[in-house]
Short mmCIF file of C-alpha atoms and ligand atoms in Angstrom, two decimals:
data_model
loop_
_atom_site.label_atom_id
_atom_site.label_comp_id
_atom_site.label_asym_id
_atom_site.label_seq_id
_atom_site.Cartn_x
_atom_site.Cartn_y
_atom_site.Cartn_z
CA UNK A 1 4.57 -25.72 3.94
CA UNK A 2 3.80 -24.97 7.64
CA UNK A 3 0.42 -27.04 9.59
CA UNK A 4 -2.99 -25.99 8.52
CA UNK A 5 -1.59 -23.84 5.66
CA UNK A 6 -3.24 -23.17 2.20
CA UNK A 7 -1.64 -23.20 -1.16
CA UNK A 8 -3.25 -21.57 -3.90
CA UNK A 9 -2.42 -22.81 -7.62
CA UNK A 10 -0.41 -20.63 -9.89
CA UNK A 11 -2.20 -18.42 -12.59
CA UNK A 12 -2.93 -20.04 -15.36
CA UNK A 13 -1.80 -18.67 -19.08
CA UNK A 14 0.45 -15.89 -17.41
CA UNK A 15 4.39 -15.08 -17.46
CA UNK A 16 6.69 -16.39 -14.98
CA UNK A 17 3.77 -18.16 -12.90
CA UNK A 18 5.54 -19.31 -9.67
CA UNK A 19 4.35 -20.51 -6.02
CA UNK A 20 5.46 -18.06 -2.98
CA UNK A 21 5.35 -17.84 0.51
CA UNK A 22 3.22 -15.41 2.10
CA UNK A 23 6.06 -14.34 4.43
CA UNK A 24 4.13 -11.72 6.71
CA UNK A 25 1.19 -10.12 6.46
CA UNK A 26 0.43 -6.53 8.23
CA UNK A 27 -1.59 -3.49 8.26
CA UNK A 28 -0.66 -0.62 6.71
CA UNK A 29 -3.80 1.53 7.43
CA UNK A 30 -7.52 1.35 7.74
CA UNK A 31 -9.05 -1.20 5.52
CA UNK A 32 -5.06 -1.83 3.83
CA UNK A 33 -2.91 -4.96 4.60
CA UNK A 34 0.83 -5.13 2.94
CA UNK A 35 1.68 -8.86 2.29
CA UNK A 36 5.35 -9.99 1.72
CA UNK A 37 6.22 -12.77 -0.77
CA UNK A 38 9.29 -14.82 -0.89
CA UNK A 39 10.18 -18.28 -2.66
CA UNK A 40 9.84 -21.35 -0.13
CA UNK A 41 13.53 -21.91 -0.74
CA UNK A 42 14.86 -18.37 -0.71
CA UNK A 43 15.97 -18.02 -4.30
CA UNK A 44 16.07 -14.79 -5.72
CA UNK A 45 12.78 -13.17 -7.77
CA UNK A 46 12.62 -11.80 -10.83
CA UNK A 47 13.45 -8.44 -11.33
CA UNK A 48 10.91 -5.28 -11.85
CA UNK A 49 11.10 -1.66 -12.71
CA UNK A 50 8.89 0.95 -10.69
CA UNK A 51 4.93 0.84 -11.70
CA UNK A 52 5.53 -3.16 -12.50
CA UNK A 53 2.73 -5.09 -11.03
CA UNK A 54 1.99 -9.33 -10.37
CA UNK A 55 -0.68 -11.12 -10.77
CA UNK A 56 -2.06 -13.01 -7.57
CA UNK A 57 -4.68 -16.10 -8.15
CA UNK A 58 -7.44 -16.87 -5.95
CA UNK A 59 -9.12 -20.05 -4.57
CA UNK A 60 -11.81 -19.39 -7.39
CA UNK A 61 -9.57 -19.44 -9.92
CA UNK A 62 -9.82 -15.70 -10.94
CA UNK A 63 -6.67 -13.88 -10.68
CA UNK A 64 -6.07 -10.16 -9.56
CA UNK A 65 -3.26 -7.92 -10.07
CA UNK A 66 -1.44 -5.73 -7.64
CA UNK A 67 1.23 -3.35 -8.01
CA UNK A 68 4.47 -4.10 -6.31
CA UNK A 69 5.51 -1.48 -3.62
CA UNK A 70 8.47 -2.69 -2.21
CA UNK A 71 12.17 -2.48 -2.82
CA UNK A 72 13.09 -3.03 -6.19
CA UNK A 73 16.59 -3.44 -4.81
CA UNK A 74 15.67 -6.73 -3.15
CA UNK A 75 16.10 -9.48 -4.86
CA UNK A 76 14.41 -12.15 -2.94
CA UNK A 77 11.17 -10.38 -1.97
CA UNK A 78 7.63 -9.24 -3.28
CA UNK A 79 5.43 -6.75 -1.57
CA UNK A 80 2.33 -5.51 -2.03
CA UNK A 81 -1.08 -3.95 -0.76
CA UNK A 82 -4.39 -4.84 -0.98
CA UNK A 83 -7.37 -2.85 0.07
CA UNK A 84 -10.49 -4.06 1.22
CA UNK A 85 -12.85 -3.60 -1.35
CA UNK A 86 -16.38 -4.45 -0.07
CA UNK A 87 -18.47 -4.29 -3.11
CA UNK A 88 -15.00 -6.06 -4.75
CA UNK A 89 -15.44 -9.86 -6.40
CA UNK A 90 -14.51 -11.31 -2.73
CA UNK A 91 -10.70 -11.06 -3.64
CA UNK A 92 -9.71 -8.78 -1.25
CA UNK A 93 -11.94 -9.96 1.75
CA UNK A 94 -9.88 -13.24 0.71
CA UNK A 95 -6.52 -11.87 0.95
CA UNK A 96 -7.31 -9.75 4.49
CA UNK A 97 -9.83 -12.52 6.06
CA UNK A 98 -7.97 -15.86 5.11
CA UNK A 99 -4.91 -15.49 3.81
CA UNK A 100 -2.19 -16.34 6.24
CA UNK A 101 1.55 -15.89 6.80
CA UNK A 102 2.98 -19.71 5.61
CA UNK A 103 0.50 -20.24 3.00
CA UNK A 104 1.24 -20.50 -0.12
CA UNK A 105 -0.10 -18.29 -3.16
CA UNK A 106 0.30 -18.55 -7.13
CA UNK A 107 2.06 -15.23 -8.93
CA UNK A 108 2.23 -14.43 -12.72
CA UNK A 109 5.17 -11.48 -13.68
CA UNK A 110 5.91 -9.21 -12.75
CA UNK A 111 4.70 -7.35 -16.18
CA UNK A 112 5.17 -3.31 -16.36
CA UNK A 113 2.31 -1.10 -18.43
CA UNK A 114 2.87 1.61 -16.69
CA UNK A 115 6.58 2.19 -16.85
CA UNK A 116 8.88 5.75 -15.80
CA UNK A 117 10.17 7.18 -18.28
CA UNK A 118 13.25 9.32 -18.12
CA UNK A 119 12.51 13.28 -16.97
CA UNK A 120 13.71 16.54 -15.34
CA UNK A 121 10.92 16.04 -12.73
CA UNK A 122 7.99 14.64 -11.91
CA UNK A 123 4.90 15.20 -10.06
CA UNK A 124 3.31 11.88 -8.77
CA UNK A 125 -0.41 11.94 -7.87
CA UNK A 126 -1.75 8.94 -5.69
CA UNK A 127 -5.23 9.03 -4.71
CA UNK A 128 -6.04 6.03 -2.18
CA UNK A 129 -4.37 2.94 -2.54
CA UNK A 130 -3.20 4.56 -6.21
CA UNK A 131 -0.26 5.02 -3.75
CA UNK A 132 1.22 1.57 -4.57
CA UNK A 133 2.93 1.49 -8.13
CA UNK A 134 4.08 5.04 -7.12
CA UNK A 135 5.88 4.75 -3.72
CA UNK A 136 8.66 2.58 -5.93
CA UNK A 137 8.85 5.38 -8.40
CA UNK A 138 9.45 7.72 -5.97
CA UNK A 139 11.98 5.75 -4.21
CA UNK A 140 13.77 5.34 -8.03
CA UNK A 141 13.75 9.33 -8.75
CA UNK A 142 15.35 9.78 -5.30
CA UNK A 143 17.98 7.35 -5.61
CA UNK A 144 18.28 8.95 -9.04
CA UNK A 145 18.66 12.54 -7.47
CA UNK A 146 15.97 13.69 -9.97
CA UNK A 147 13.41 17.00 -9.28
CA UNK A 148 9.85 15.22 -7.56
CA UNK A 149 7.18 15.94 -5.74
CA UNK A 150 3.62 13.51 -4.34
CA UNK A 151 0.70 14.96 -3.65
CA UNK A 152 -1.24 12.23 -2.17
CA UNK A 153 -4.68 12.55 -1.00
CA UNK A 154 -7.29 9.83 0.87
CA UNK A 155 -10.68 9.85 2.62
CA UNK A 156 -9.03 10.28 5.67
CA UNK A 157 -5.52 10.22 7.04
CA UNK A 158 -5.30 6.65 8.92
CA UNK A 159 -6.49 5.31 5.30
CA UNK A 160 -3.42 6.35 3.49
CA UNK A 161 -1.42 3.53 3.01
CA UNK A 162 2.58 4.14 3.38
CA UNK A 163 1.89 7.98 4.94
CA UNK A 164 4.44 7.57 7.77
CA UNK A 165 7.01 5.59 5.55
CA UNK A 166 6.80 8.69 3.10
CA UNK A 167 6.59 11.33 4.94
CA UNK A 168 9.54 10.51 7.50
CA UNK A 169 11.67 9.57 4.66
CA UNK A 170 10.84 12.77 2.18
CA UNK A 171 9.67 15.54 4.27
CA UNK A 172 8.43 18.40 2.39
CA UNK A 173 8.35 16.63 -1.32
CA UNK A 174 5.34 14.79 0.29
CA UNK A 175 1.77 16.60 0.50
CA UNK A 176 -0.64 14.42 2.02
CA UNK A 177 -4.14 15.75 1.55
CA UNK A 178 -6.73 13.69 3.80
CA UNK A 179 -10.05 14.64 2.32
CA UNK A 180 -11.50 15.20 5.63
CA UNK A 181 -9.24 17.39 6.84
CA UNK A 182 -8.54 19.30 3.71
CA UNK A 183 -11.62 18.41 0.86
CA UNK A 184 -10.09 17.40 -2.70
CA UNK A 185 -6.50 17.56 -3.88
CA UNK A 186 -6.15 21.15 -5.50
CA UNK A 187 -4.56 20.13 -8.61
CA UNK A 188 -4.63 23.24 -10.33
CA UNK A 189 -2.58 24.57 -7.52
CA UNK A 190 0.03 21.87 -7.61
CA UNK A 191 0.36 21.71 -11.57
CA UNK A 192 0.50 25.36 -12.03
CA UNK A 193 1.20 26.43 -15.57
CA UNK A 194 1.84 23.61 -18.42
CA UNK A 195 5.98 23.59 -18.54
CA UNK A 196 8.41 20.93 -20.79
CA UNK A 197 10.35 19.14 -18.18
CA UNK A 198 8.05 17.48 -16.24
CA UNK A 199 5.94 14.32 -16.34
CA UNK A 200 2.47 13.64 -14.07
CA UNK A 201 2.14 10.40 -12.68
CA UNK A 202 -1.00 9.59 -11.77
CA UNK A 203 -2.78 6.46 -10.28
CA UNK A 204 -6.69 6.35 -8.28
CA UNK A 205 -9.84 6.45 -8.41
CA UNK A 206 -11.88 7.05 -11.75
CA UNK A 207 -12.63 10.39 -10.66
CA UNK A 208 -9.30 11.59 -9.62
CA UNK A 209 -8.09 10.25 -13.25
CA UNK A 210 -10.17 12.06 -15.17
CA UNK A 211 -9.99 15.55 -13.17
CA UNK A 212 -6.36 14.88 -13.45
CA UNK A 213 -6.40 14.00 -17.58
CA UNK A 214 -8.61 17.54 -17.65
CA UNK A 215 -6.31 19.75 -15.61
CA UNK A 216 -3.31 18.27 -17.97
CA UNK A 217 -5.18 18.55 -20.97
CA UNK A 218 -2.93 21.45 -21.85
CA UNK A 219 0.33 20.62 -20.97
CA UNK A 220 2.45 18.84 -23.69
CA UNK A 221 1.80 15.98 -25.60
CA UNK A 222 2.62 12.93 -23.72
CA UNK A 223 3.50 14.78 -19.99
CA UNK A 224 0.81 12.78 -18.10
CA UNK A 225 0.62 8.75 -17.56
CA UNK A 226 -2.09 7.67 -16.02
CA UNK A 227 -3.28 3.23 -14.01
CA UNK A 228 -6.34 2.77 -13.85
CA UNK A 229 -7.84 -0.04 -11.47
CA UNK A 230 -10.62 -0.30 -13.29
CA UNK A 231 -11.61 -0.55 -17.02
CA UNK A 232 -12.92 2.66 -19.04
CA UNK A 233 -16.49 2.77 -19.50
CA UNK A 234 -16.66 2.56 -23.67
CA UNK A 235 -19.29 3.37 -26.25
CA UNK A 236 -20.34 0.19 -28.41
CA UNK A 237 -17.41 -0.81 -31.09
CA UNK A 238 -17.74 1.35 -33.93
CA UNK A 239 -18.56 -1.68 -36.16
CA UNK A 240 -21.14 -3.72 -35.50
CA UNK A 241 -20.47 -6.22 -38.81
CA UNK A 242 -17.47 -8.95 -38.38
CA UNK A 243 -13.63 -8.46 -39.70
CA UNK A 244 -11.27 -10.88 -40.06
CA UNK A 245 -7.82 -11.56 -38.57
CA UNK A 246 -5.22 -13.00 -40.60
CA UNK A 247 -2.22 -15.03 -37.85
CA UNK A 248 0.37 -13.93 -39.91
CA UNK A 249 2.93 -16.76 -38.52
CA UNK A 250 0.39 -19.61 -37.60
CA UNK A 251 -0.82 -19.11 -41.28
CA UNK A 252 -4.23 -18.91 -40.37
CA UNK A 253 -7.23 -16.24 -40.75
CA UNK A 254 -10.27 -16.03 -38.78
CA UNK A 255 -13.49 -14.29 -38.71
CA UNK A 256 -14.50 -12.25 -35.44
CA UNK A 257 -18.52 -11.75 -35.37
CA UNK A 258 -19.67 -8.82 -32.70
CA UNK A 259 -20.59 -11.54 -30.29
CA UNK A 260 -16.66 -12.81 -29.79
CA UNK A 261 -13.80 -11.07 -28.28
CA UNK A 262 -10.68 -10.93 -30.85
CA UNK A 263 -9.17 -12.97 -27.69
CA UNK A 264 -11.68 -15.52 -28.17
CA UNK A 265 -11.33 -15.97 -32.08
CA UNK A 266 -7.67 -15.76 -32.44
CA UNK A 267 -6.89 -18.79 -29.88
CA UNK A 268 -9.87 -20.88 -31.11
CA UNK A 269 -7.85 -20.47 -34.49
CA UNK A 270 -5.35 -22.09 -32.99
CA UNK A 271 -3.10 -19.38 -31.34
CA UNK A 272 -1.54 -18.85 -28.24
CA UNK A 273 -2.40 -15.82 -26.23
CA UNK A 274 -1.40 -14.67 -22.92
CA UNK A 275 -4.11 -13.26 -20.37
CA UNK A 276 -5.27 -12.29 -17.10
CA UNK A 277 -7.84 -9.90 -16.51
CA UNK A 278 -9.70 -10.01 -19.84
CA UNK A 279 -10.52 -6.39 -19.31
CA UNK A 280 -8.47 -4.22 -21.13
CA UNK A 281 -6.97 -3.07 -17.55
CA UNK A 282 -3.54 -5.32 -17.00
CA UNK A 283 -1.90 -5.53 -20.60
CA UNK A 284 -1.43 -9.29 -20.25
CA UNK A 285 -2.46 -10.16 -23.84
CA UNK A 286 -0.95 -6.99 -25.45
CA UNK A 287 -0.59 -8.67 -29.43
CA UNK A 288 1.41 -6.75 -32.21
CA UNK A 289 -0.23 -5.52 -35.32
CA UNK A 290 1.39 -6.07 -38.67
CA UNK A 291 -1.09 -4.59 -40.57
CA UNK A 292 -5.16 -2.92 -40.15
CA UNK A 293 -6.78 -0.17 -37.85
CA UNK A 294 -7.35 -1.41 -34.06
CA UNK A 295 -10.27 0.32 -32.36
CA UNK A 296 -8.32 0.82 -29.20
CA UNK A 297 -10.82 -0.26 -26.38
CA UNK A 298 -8.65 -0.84 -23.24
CA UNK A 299 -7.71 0.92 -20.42
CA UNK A 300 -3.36 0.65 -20.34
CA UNK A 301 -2.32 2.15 -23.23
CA UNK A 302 -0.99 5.44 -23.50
CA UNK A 303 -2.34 8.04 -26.95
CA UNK A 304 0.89 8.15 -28.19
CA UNK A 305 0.76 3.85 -28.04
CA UNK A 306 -2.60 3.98 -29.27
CA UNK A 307 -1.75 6.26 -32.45
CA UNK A 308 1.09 4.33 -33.54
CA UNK A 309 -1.34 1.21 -34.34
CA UNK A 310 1.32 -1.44 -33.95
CA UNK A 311 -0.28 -3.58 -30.82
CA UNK A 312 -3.49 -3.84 -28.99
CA UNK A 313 -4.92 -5.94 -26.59
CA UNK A 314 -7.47 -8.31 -28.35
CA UNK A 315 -9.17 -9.13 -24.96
CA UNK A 316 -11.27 -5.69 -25.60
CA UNK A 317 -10.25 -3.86 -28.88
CA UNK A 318 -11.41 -4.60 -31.93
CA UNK A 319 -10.95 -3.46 -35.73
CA UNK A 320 -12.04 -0.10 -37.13
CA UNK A 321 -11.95 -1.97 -40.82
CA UNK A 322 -12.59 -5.05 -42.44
CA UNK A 323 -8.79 -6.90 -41.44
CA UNK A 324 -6.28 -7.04 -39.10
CA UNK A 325 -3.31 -8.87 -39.39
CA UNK A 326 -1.39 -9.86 -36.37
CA UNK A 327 1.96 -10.98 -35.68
CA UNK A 328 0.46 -14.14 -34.16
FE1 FES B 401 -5.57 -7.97 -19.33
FE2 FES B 401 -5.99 -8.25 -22.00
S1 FES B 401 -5.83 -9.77 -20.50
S2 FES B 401 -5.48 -6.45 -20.89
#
């Protein structure tokens, strides 16, 4: 560790937790800075797959999770961007006021929700810094020689993280669409008629995610996969009385009132559950289901997931009937 440097401790109750080297540290546009990881001794990283993100801890504790953007390809290097939220938790104000080349940093994964899936093409939307799981997928259907195109769009040019890397590289597949210059991304335009053959990426804002959902609304099932940053607003649960949860491996059962998270009951009976954002948003805890009806409450998993009833993530959802049983 170099003079004066900080070391943060490694996430606690996540995969793979591991101490790296901030490495260098730069901006990438207005409000964005791109830091690069790397082991103190130079050993190689575990590998990812495009839309795979890490989880990063912070001197409170808290962890935060940001989606790799760099080379798959290299072994011995993360990167990744944060943006500078200002009515964030105080994360990012962290990362771009204090954190420093040489110090040190604690990282959990790299875990994948949002995974590509094979196709004829795709059509990648990015709004903002929704840019970051999807540069890597782009860079994957290229090297795969696969039909793509990115319409990207930003408050204003010099905020779009990545333009100049994308745009020299790719040319016309890119459409950057700075909101100042050219108002919101025309998506009607740039899905044209619903066609087999093609899946939508999408990561961004709230608001960009759900004009996006409508305008795909009917194309075929499962065309469109959507990240969210932030969790779903959601009705109350549709019970309101408690269920039970039968562990089906530690042999145990427990009873989940409205006032506990299934998170919370299942590890105070005893078992031993993975997490990190506690929100429904980063798949950390995702928990098969043996048996029972989860009321799907979070924020990662696809319809087709959801339908099949055979996981959940018992930081948020809950049970539509009286018992679940979990492979737990
Ligand atoms: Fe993040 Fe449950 S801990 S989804």
């Amino acid at each position: 560790m170099v003079a004066n440097s900080v070391e943060l401790p490694v996430p606690r109750g996540v995969a793979n937790a591991a101490t790296l080297t901030v490495t260098a540290k730069e901006p990438v546009a207005d409000g964005v800075v791109s830091l690069t990881l790397a082991h103190p001794d130079g050993s190689r990283l575990p590998d990812w797959t495009p839309g795979s993100h890490i989880d990063l801890s912070l001197p409170d504790g808290t962890t935060r999770q940001y989606s790799l953007c760099g080379d798959r390809w290299d072994a011995h290097t993360y990167r990744i961007a944060v943006l500078r939220e200002p009515a964030g938790r105080g994360g990012s104000a962290y990362v771009h006021d204090q954190l420093s080349p040489g110090d040190r940093v604690g990282v959990g994964g790299p875990r994948n929700h949002f995974p590509l899936v094979p196709s004829r093409t795709y059509l990648f939307i990015a709004g903002g810094i929704g840019i970051t799981p999807l540069l890597p997928m782009v860079h994957q259907a290229e090297l795969l020689g696969t039909g793509w195109q990115l319409l990207y769009g930003g408050r204003t040019r010099s905020s779009m993280a990545f333009r100049e890397e994308l745009t020299a590289t790719h040319g016309e597949r890119v459409r950057l669409v700075p909101q100042d210059e050219f108002g919101l991304l025309d998506l009607a335009a740039r899905l044209g008629t619903p066609r087999t053959g093609t899946k939508v990426y999408c990561c961004g804002p709230a608001p960009l995610l759900a004009a996006v959902e409508a305008a795909c609304a009917a194309w075929p099932p499962y065309t469109l996969r959507v990240e969210r940053f932030t969790a779903d607003a959601q009705s109350a649960p549709v019970r309101s009385v408690p269920f039970e949860v039968e562990l089906r491996r530690t042999g145990r059962t427990t009873t989940v009132t409205p006032d506990v998270s299934v998170l919370e009951a299942v590890r105070r009976a005893g078992a031993d559950v993975l997490s990190s954002c506690e929100q429904g948003t980063c798949g950390t805890c995702l928990t098969p289901v043996l048996e029972g009806e989860p009321e799907h409450r979070d924020s990662v998993l696809a319809d087709h997931e959801r339908s099949a009833n055979d996981c959940m993530l018992p930081c948020v959802s809950r049970s539509r009937g009286d018992r679940l049983v979990l492979d737990l």
